[in-house]
Amino acid sequence: MADTKYLELKDSSSKSGGIAIAPDVVESIAGITVDQIDGVHLISNNISKGFNTILGRDAVGAGTKLIEDERGLVIRVNVMLDFGVSVPQVATKIQDRIQQQLLFMTGIVIDEVNVVVSGMVPDKTTSDIDPNDIFSENNGDQK
C-alpha cells in the first residue's frame, strides 16, 4: 500500500484525537486469520520474506497485501491448500473470515478479498519401512 501510510478510522474522532492504523497491521490481522483456518497455508514470495528477515519484522502478513484503488480497500491473499479440500468453499471461508475479523478488530470495511491458490499440499504418505530394521531384505515389500 504505497500511497497511504495510515488508514484513518471512521468515527474515531473524539475529544482525545483520531485513530489511524498502519497497513502492515491490517495485513497481519488478515494473515493470522488465514493461519487459523484448517487446510490453509499462507505463503509469501521470497523477496518479501527476505526483506522481513533483514528488517527483523515478523512475517505473519507476508502472504497478504493491502491495496487501495478505485474499488476501495482490497486484500490479496496467497495460499496453498491441503489436498482434498474444496477450493471454492475454502476460498469463500477465507474471504468471509478476513472481512469479519477486520471489521470486528478495526472497524475497517474491506471491499474485496482476492484469494490466490498457488498450490496444493499433498497428503502425508506413510511408509511400511521399520525404522529399527531399515536394511531388512523384505522391508517395504510386505506381500
Short mmCIF file of N, CA and C in Angstrom, two decimals:
data_model
loop_
_atom_site.label_atom_id
_atom_site.label_comp_id
_atom_site.label_asym_id
_atom_site.label_seq_id
_atom_site.Cartn_x
_atom_site.Cartn_y
_atom_site.Cartn_z
N MET A 1 0.85 -1.16 0.00
CA MET A 1 0.00 0.00 0.00
C MET A 1 0.90 1.22 0.00
N ALA A 2 1.40 1.59 -1.17
CA ALA A 2 2.41 2.61 -1.29
C ALA A 2 1.89 4.03 -1.08
N ASP A 3 0.66 4.31 -1.51
CA ASP A 3 0.16 5.68 -1.48
C ASP A 3 -0.30 6.14 -0.10
N THR A 4 -0.78 5.24 0.72
CA THR A 4 -1.34 5.62 2.00
C THR A 4 -0.47 5.06 3.12
N LYS A 5 -0.03 5.94 4.02
CA LYS A 5 0.78 5.45 5.14
C LYS A 5 -0.09 4.84 6.22
N TYR A 6 -1.18 5.48 6.55
CA TYR A 6 -2.05 5.00 7.62
C TYR A 6 -3.50 5.08 7.19
N LEU A 7 -4.29 4.18 7.75
CA LEU A 7 -5.73 4.20 7.50
C LEU A 7 -6.40 4.90 8.66
N GLU A 8 -7.07 6.00 8.37
CA GLU A 8 -7.80 6.73 9.40
C GLU A 8 -9.12 6.01 9.66
N LEU A 9 -9.38 5.69 10.91
CA LEU A 9 -10.62 5.01 11.24
C LEU A 9 -11.77 6.00 11.26
N LYS A 10 -12.87 5.61 10.63
CA LYS A 10 -14.07 6.45 10.66
C LYS A 10 -14.63 6.42 12.07
N ASP A 11 -15.31 7.46 12.44
CA ASP A 11 -15.91 7.57 13.78
C ASP A 11 -14.86 7.48 14.89
N SER A 12 -13.60 7.79 14.55
CA SER A 12 -12.57 7.73 15.58
C SER A 12 -12.25 9.11 16.13
N SER A 13 -12.88 10.13 15.57
CA SER A 13 -12.64 11.47 16.08
C SER A 13 -13.34 11.62 17.42
N SER A 14 -12.56 11.87 18.39
CA SER A 14 -13.12 12.08 19.72
C SER A 14 -12.41 13.27 20.34
N LYS A 15 -12.74 13.55 21.56
CA LYS A 15 -12.08 14.65 22.26
C LYS A 15 -10.60 14.36 22.45
N SER A 16 -10.25 13.08 22.45
CA SER A 16 -8.85 12.70 22.68
C SER A 16 -8.02 12.69 21.41
N GLY A 17 -8.64 12.67 20.23
CA GLY A 17 -7.90 12.64 18.97
C GLY A 17 -8.38 11.52 18.07
N GLY A 18 -7.71 11.38 16.93
CA GLY A 18 -8.10 10.37 15.95
C GLY A 18 -7.32 9.07 16.14
N ILE A 19 -7.73 8.06 15.38
CA ILE A 19 -7.08 6.75 15.42
C ILE A 19 -6.71 6.37 14.00
N ALA A 20 -5.47 5.95 13.81
CA ALA A 20 -5.00 5.50 12.50
C ALA A 20 -4.30 4.16 12.66
N ILE A 21 -4.41 3.33 11.63
CA ILE A 21 -3.81 2.00 11.66
C ILE A 21 -2.87 1.87 10.46
N ALA A 22 -1.69 1.32 10.70
CA ALA A 22 -0.74 1.08 9.62
C ALA A 22 -1.22 -0.09 8.76
N PRO A 23 -1.00 -0.02 7.45
CA PRO A 23 -1.40 -1.12 6.57
C PRO A 23 -0.81 -2.47 6.98
N ASP A 24 0.41 -2.46 7.54
CA ASP A 24 1.04 -3.70 7.99
C ASP A 24 0.20 -4.40 9.06
N VAL A 25 -0.47 -3.62 9.89
CA VAL A 25 -1.32 -4.19 10.93
C VAL A 25 -2.51 -4.89 10.30
N VAL A 26 -3.11 -4.27 9.29
CA VAL A 26 -4.24 -4.88 8.59
C VAL A 26 -3.79 -6.17 7.91
N GLU A 27 -2.62 -6.14 7.27
CA GLU A 27 -2.09 -7.34 6.62
C GLU A 27 -1.80 -8.44 7.63
N SER A 28 -1.27 -8.07 8.79
CA SER A 28 -1.00 -9.06 9.84
C SER A 28 -2.28 -9.70 10.37
N ILE A 29 -3.31 -8.89 10.58
CA ILE A 29 -4.60 -9.43 11.03
C ILE A 29 -5.14 -10.42 10.00
N ALA A 30 -5.06 -10.06 8.73
CA ALA A 30 -5.52 -10.96 7.67
C ALA A 30 -4.70 -12.25 7.66
N GLY A 31 -3.38 -12.13 7.82
CA GLY A 31 -2.51 -13.31 7.83
C GLY A 31 -2.79 -14.24 8.99
N ILE A 32 -2.97 -13.68 10.17
CA ILE A 32 -3.27 -14.50 11.35
C ILE A 32 -4.63 -15.18 11.18
N THR A 33 -5.58 -14.46 10.62
CA THR A 33 -6.91 -15.02 10.37
C THR A 33 -6.83 -16.21 9.43
N VAL A 34 -6.05 -16.09 8.36
CA VAL A 34 -5.88 -17.18 7.40
C VAL A 34 -5.20 -18.38 8.06
N ASP A 35 -4.19 -18.12 8.89
CA ASP A 35 -3.47 -19.21 9.56
C ASP A 35 -4.37 -20.03 10.48
N GLN A 36 -5.48 -19.47 10.92
CA GLN A 36 -6.38 -20.17 11.83
C GLN A 36 -7.42 -21.03 11.11
N ILE A 37 -7.39 -21.03 9.79
CA ILE A 37 -8.35 -21.83 9.01
C ILE A 37 -7.71 -23.17 8.67
N ASP A 38 -8.39 -24.26 9.01
CA ASP A 38 -7.87 -25.60 8.73
C ASP A 38 -7.73 -25.82 7.23
N GLY A 39 -6.61 -26.45 6.86
CA GLY A 39 -6.38 -26.81 5.46
C GLY A 39 -5.79 -25.70 4.63
N VAL A 40 -5.45 -24.56 5.26
CA VAL A 40 -4.93 -23.40 4.53
C VAL A 40 -3.54 -23.06 5.04
N HIS A 41 -2.64 -22.77 4.11
CA HIS A 41 -1.27 -22.39 4.45
C HIS A 41 -0.95 -21.09 3.73
N LEU A 42 -0.66 -20.06 4.49
CA LEU A 42 -0.32 -18.75 3.94
C LEU A 42 1.09 -18.84 3.36
N ILE A 43 1.28 -18.31 2.17
CA ILE A 43 2.61 -18.33 1.56
C ILE A 43 3.01 -16.91 1.19
N SER A 44 4.30 -16.72 1.01
CA SER A 44 4.79 -15.41 0.60
C SER A 44 5.87 -15.61 -0.44
N ASN A 45 6.16 -14.57 -1.18
CA ASN A 45 7.25 -14.69 -2.13
C ASN A 45 8.57 -14.50 -1.41
N ASN A 46 9.64 -14.95 -2.01
CA ASN A 46 10.96 -14.90 -1.37
C ASN A 46 11.45 -13.48 -1.13
N ILE A 47 11.07 -12.55 -1.98
CA ILE A 47 11.54 -11.18 -1.83
C ILE A 47 10.98 -10.57 -0.54
N SER A 48 9.67 -10.65 -0.34
CA SER A 48 9.10 -10.06 0.87
C SER A 48 9.58 -10.80 2.11
N LYS A 49 9.75 -12.12 1.99
CA LYS A 49 10.25 -12.89 3.12
C LYS A 49 11.67 -12.45 3.48
N GLY A 50 12.49 -12.22 2.45
CA GLY A 50 13.86 -11.78 2.67
C GLY A 50 13.93 -10.41 3.31
N PHE A 51 13.11 -9.48 2.83
CA PHE A 51 13.08 -8.14 3.42
C PHE A 51 12.62 -8.18 4.87
N ASN A 52 11.62 -8.98 5.15
CA ASN A 52 11.14 -9.08 6.53
C ASN A 52 12.22 -9.64 7.44
N THR A 53 12.99 -10.60 6.95
CA THR A 53 14.07 -11.17 7.74
C THR A 53 15.16 -10.13 7.99
N ILE A 54 15.54 -9.39 6.96
CA ILE A 54 16.57 -8.36 7.09
C ILE A 54 16.13 -7.27 8.06
N LEU A 55 14.87 -6.86 7.96
CA LEU A 55 14.36 -5.79 8.81
C LEU A 55 13.98 -6.28 10.20
N GLY A 56 14.04 -7.59 10.41
CA GLY A 56 13.70 -8.14 11.73
C GLY A 56 12.23 -8.10 12.03
N ARG A 57 11.40 -8.06 10.98
CA ARG A 57 9.96 -8.00 11.19
C ARG A 57 9.36 -9.40 11.13
N ASP A 58 8.26 -9.54 11.82
CA ASP A 58 7.51 -10.79 11.79
C ASP A 58 6.87 -10.92 10.41
N ALA A 59 6.91 -12.11 9.85
CA ALA A 59 6.40 -12.34 8.50
C ALA A 59 4.96 -12.84 8.50
N VAL A 60 4.19 -12.58 9.56
CA VAL A 60 2.81 -13.08 9.65
C VAL A 60 1.97 -12.61 8.48
N GLY A 61 2.09 -11.37 8.09
CA GLY A 61 1.29 -10.84 7.00
C GLY A 61 1.99 -10.88 5.66
N ALA A 62 3.09 -11.64 5.56
CA ALA A 62 3.89 -11.64 4.33
C ALA A 62 3.13 -12.20 3.13
N GLY A 63 2.15 -13.06 3.33
CA GLY A 63 1.38 -13.61 2.23
C GLY A 63 0.14 -12.80 1.90
N THR A 64 0.01 -11.63 2.53
CA THR A 64 -1.14 -10.77 2.29
C THR A 64 -0.66 -9.41 1.81
N LYS A 65 -1.48 -8.76 1.02
CA LYS A 65 -1.15 -7.43 0.52
C LYS A 65 -2.40 -6.57 0.52
N LEU A 66 -2.32 -5.41 1.14
CA LEU A 66 -3.43 -4.45 1.17
C LEU A 66 -3.20 -3.41 0.09
N ILE A 67 -4.22 -3.19 -0.72
CA ILE A 67 -4.14 -2.24 -1.83
C ILE A 67 -5.35 -1.31 -1.73
N GLU A 68 -5.12 -0.03 -1.99
CA GLU A 68 -6.23 0.92 -2.08
C GLU A 68 -6.29 1.41 -3.52
N ASP A 69 -7.42 1.14 -4.18
CA ASP A 69 -7.59 1.59 -5.56
C ASP A 69 -9.03 2.05 -5.78
N GLU A 70 -9.45 2.14 -7.04
CA GLU A 70 -10.79 2.64 -7.34
C GLU A 70 -11.90 1.76 -6.77
N ARG A 71 -11.58 0.50 -6.48
CA ARG A 71 -12.58 -0.41 -5.89
C ARG A 71 -12.71 -0.20 -4.39
N GLY A 72 -11.75 0.47 -3.79
CA GLY A 72 -11.72 0.67 -2.34
C GLY A 72 -10.53 -0.07 -1.75
N LEU A 73 -10.72 -0.64 -0.57
CA LEU A 73 -9.65 -1.41 0.07
C LEU A 73 -9.75 -2.86 -0.38
N VAL A 74 -8.65 -3.37 -0.90
CA VAL A 74 -8.59 -4.72 -1.44
C VAL A 74 -7.44 -5.46 -0.77
N ILE A 75 -7.70 -6.69 -0.34
CA ILE A 75 -6.64 -7.54 0.21
C ILE A 75 -6.44 -8.71 -0.73
N ARG A 76 -5.18 -8.97 -1.05
CA ARG A 76 -4.81 -10.14 -1.85
C ARG A 76 -4.12 -11.11 -0.91
N VAL A 77 -4.56 -12.37 -0.95
CA VAL A 77 -4.03 -13.40 -0.06
C VAL A 77 -3.49 -14.54 -0.91
N ASN A 78 -2.23 -14.92 -0.68
CA ASN A 78 -1.61 -16.04 -1.39
C ASN A 78 -1.57 -17.24 -0.47
N VAL A 79 -2.19 -18.35 -0.90
CA VAL A 79 -2.29 -19.53 -0.05
C VAL A 79 -1.99 -20.81 -0.82
N MET A 80 -1.71 -21.85 -0.05
CA MET A 80 -1.69 -23.22 -0.53
C MET A 80 -2.74 -23.95 0.30
N LEU A 81 -3.41 -24.91 -0.32
CA LEU A 81 -4.46 -25.65 0.37
C LEU A 81 -4.07 -27.12 0.50
N ASP A 82 -4.57 -27.75 1.55
CA ASP A 82 -4.37 -29.19 1.70
C ASP A 82 -5.10 -29.90 0.58
N PHE A 83 -4.49 -30.98 0.08
CA PHE A 83 -5.12 -31.77 -0.96
C PHE A 83 -6.43 -32.34 -0.45
N GLY A 84 -7.46 -32.26 -1.28
CA GLY A 84 -8.75 -32.84 -0.93
C GLY A 84 -9.78 -31.85 -0.43
N VAL A 85 -9.37 -30.61 -0.12
CA VAL A 85 -10.36 -29.63 0.33
C VAL A 85 -11.06 -29.02 -0.88
N SER A 86 -12.23 -28.50 -0.67
CA SER A 86 -12.98 -27.82 -1.73
C SER A 86 -12.43 -26.41 -1.89
N VAL A 87 -11.81 -26.14 -3.03
CA VAL A 87 -11.20 -24.83 -3.26
C VAL A 87 -12.22 -23.70 -3.15
N PRO A 88 -13.38 -23.78 -3.82
CA PRO A 88 -14.34 -22.68 -3.70
C PRO A 88 -14.84 -22.46 -2.26
N GLN A 89 -15.11 -23.55 -1.54
CA GLN A 89 -15.61 -23.41 -0.16
C GLN A 89 -14.56 -22.79 0.75
N VAL A 90 -13.32 -23.24 0.63
CA VAL A 90 -12.26 -22.70 1.50
C VAL A 90 -11.95 -21.26 1.13
N ALA A 91 -11.92 -20.94 -0.16
CA ALA A 91 -11.66 -19.56 -0.59
C ALA A 91 -12.75 -18.62 -0.08
N THR A 92 -14.00 -19.05 -0.14
CA THR A 92 -15.10 -18.25 0.38
C THR A 92 -14.98 -18.06 1.89
N LYS A 93 -14.57 -19.12 2.59
CA LYS A 93 -14.37 -19.02 4.04
C LYS A 93 -13.26 -18.02 4.36
N ILE A 94 -12.17 -18.05 3.59
CA ILE A 94 -11.07 -17.09 3.78
C ILE A 94 -11.59 -15.66 3.60
N GLN A 95 -12.33 -15.42 2.53
CA GLN A 95 -12.86 -14.09 2.26
C GLN A 95 -13.77 -13.60 3.39
N ASP A 96 -14.69 -14.46 3.80
CA ASP A 96 -15.63 -14.08 4.86
C ASP A 96 -14.93 -13.80 6.18
N ARG A 97 -14.02 -14.68 6.56
CA ARG A 97 -13.35 -14.53 7.86
C ARG A 97 -12.47 -13.28 7.91
N ILE A 98 -11.75 -13.00 6.82
CA ILE A 98 -10.90 -11.80 6.80
C ILE A 98 -11.77 -10.55 6.93
N GLN A 99 -12.84 -10.48 6.17
CA GLN A 99 -13.72 -9.31 6.24
C GLN A 99 -14.33 -9.15 7.62
N GLN A 100 -14.79 -10.24 8.21
CA GLN A 100 -15.40 -10.18 9.54
C GLN A 100 -14.38 -9.79 10.61
N GLN A 101 -13.20 -10.39 10.56
CA GLN A 101 -12.20 -10.12 11.60
C GLN A 101 -11.70 -8.69 11.53
N LEU A 102 -11.46 -8.18 10.32
CA LEU A 102 -11.00 -6.80 10.20
C LEU A 102 -12.08 -5.81 10.61
N LEU A 103 -13.33 -6.10 10.29
CA LEU A 103 -14.42 -5.23 10.72
C LEU A 103 -14.52 -5.23 12.24
N PHE A 104 -14.42 -6.40 12.85
CA PHE A 104 -14.51 -6.51 14.31
C PHE A 104 -13.34 -5.82 15.01
N MET A 105 -12.12 -6.06 14.53
CA MET A 105 -10.94 -5.55 15.23
C MET A 105 -10.63 -4.09 14.95
N THR A 106 -10.99 -3.62 13.75
CA THR A 106 -10.58 -2.26 13.37
C THR A 106 -11.74 -1.36 12.95
N GLY A 107 -12.86 -1.95 12.59
CA GLY A 107 -13.96 -1.16 12.04
C GLY A 107 -13.78 -0.86 10.57
N ILE A 108 -12.72 -1.40 9.97
CA ILE A 108 -12.44 -1.16 8.55
C ILE A 108 -13.24 -2.14 7.70
N VAL A 109 -13.90 -1.60 6.67
CA VAL A 109 -14.63 -2.44 5.72
C VAL A 109 -13.71 -2.71 4.54
N ILE A 110 -13.47 -3.99 4.28
CA ILE A 110 -12.67 -4.40 3.14
C ILE A 110 -13.63 -4.66 1.98
N ASP A 111 -13.39 -3.98 0.86
CA ASP A 111 -14.30 -4.08 -0.27
C ASP A 111 -14.13 -5.38 -1.06
N GLU A 112 -12.91 -5.90 -1.10
CA GLU A 112 -12.64 -7.13 -1.84
C GLU A 112 -11.55 -7.92 -1.14
N VAL A 113 -11.69 -9.24 -1.12
CA VAL A 113 -10.62 -10.13 -0.69
C VAL A 113 -10.38 -11.09 -1.84
N ASN A 114 -9.22 -10.96 -2.47
CA ASN A 114 -8.87 -11.83 -3.59
C ASN A 114 -7.96 -12.94 -3.09
N VAL A 115 -8.40 -14.18 -3.27
CA VAL A 115 -7.65 -15.34 -2.81
C VAL A 115 -6.96 -15.96 -4.02
N VAL A 116 -5.64 -16.10 -3.92
CA VAL A 116 -4.85 -16.73 -4.96
C VAL A 116 -4.36 -18.07 -4.42
N VAL A 117 -4.86 -19.17 -5.00
CA VAL A 117 -4.42 -20.50 -4.59
C VAL A 117 -3.24 -20.86 -5.48
N SER A 118 -2.05 -20.89 -4.88
CA SER A 118 -0.82 -21.11 -5.64
C SER A 118 -0.38 -22.56 -5.68
N GLY A 119 -1.02 -23.41 -4.89
CA GLY A 119 -0.62 -24.82 -4.91
C GLY A 119 -1.41 -25.63 -3.91
N MET A 120 -1.13 -26.92 -3.94
CA MET A 120 -1.77 -27.86 -3.03
C MET A 120 -0.69 -28.56 -2.23
N VAL A 121 -1.00 -28.85 -0.98
CA VAL A 121 -0.09 -29.60 -0.11
C VAL A 121 -0.58 -31.05 -0.12
N PRO A 122 0.26 -31.99 -0.59
CA PRO A 122 -0.19 -33.38 -0.67
C PRO A 122 -0.36 -34.00 0.70
N ASP A 123 -1.19 -35.07 0.73
CA ASP A 123 -1.34 -35.83 1.97
C ASP A 123 0.01 -36.42 2.35
N LYS A 124 0.23 -36.56 3.64
CA LYS A 124 1.45 -37.23 4.10
C LYS A 124 1.32 -38.71 3.80
N THR A 125 2.38 -39.28 3.26
CA THR A 125 2.35 -40.71 2.98
C THR A 125 3.00 -41.45 4.13
N THR A 126 2.52 -42.64 4.36
CA THR A 126 3.10 -43.46 5.42
C THR A 126 3.99 -44.51 4.78
N SER A 127 5.03 -44.86 5.47
CA SER A 127 5.99 -45.83 4.97
C SER A 127 5.85 -47.14 5.73
N ASP A 128 6.03 -48.23 4.99
CA ASP A 128 5.99 -49.55 5.62
C ASP A 128 7.36 -49.94 6.16
N ILE A 129 8.35 -49.08 6.04
CA ILE A 129 9.70 -49.40 6.47
C ILE A 129 9.79 -49.31 7.99
N ASP A 130 10.37 -50.34 8.57
CA ASP A 130 10.58 -50.38 10.01
C ASP A 130 11.85 -49.59 10.31
N PRO A 131 11.76 -48.49 11.06
CA PRO A 131 12.96 -47.69 11.33
C PRO A 131 14.01 -48.44 12.15
N ASN A 132 13.59 -49.50 12.83
CA ASN A 132 14.54 -50.29 13.62
C ASN A 132 15.22 -51.36 12.78
N ASP A 133 14.74 -51.59 11.57
CA ASP A 133 15.31 -52.63 10.72
C ASP A 133 15.30 -52.15 9.27
N ILE A 134 16.00 -51.04 9.00
CA ILE A 134 15.93 -50.42 7.68
C ILE A 134 16.66 -51.19 6.59
N PHE A 135 17.55 -52.14 6.97
CA PHE A 135 18.31 -52.87 5.97
C PHE A 135 17.75 -54.26 5.72
N SER A 136 16.58 -54.54 6.21
CA SER A 136 15.93 -55.83 6.00
C SER A 136 15.63 -56.01 4.52
N GLU A 137 15.77 -57.24 4.03
CA GLU A 137 15.51 -57.51 2.62
C GLU A 137 14.04 -57.36 2.27
N ASN A 138 13.15 -57.62 3.20
CA ASN A 138 11.72 -57.55 2.95
C ASN A 138 11.13 -56.19 3.26
N ASN A 139 11.92 -55.28 3.77
CA ASN A 139 11.39 -54.00 4.23
C ASN A 139 10.69 -53.26 3.11
N GLY A 140 9.43 -52.96 3.32
CA GLY A 140 8.64 -52.22 2.35
C GLY A 140 8.03 -53.10 1.28
N ASP A 141 8.42 -54.36 1.22
CA ASP A 141 7.91 -55.27 0.21
C ASP A 141 7.05 -56.35 0.83
N GLN A 142 6.31 -56.02 1.84
CA GLN A 142 5.45 -56.99 2.52
C GLN A 142 4.37 -57.46 1.56
N LYS A 143 4.27 -58.76 1.35
CA LYS A 143 3.24 -59.32 0.46
C LYS A 143 2.40 -60.32 1.18
#
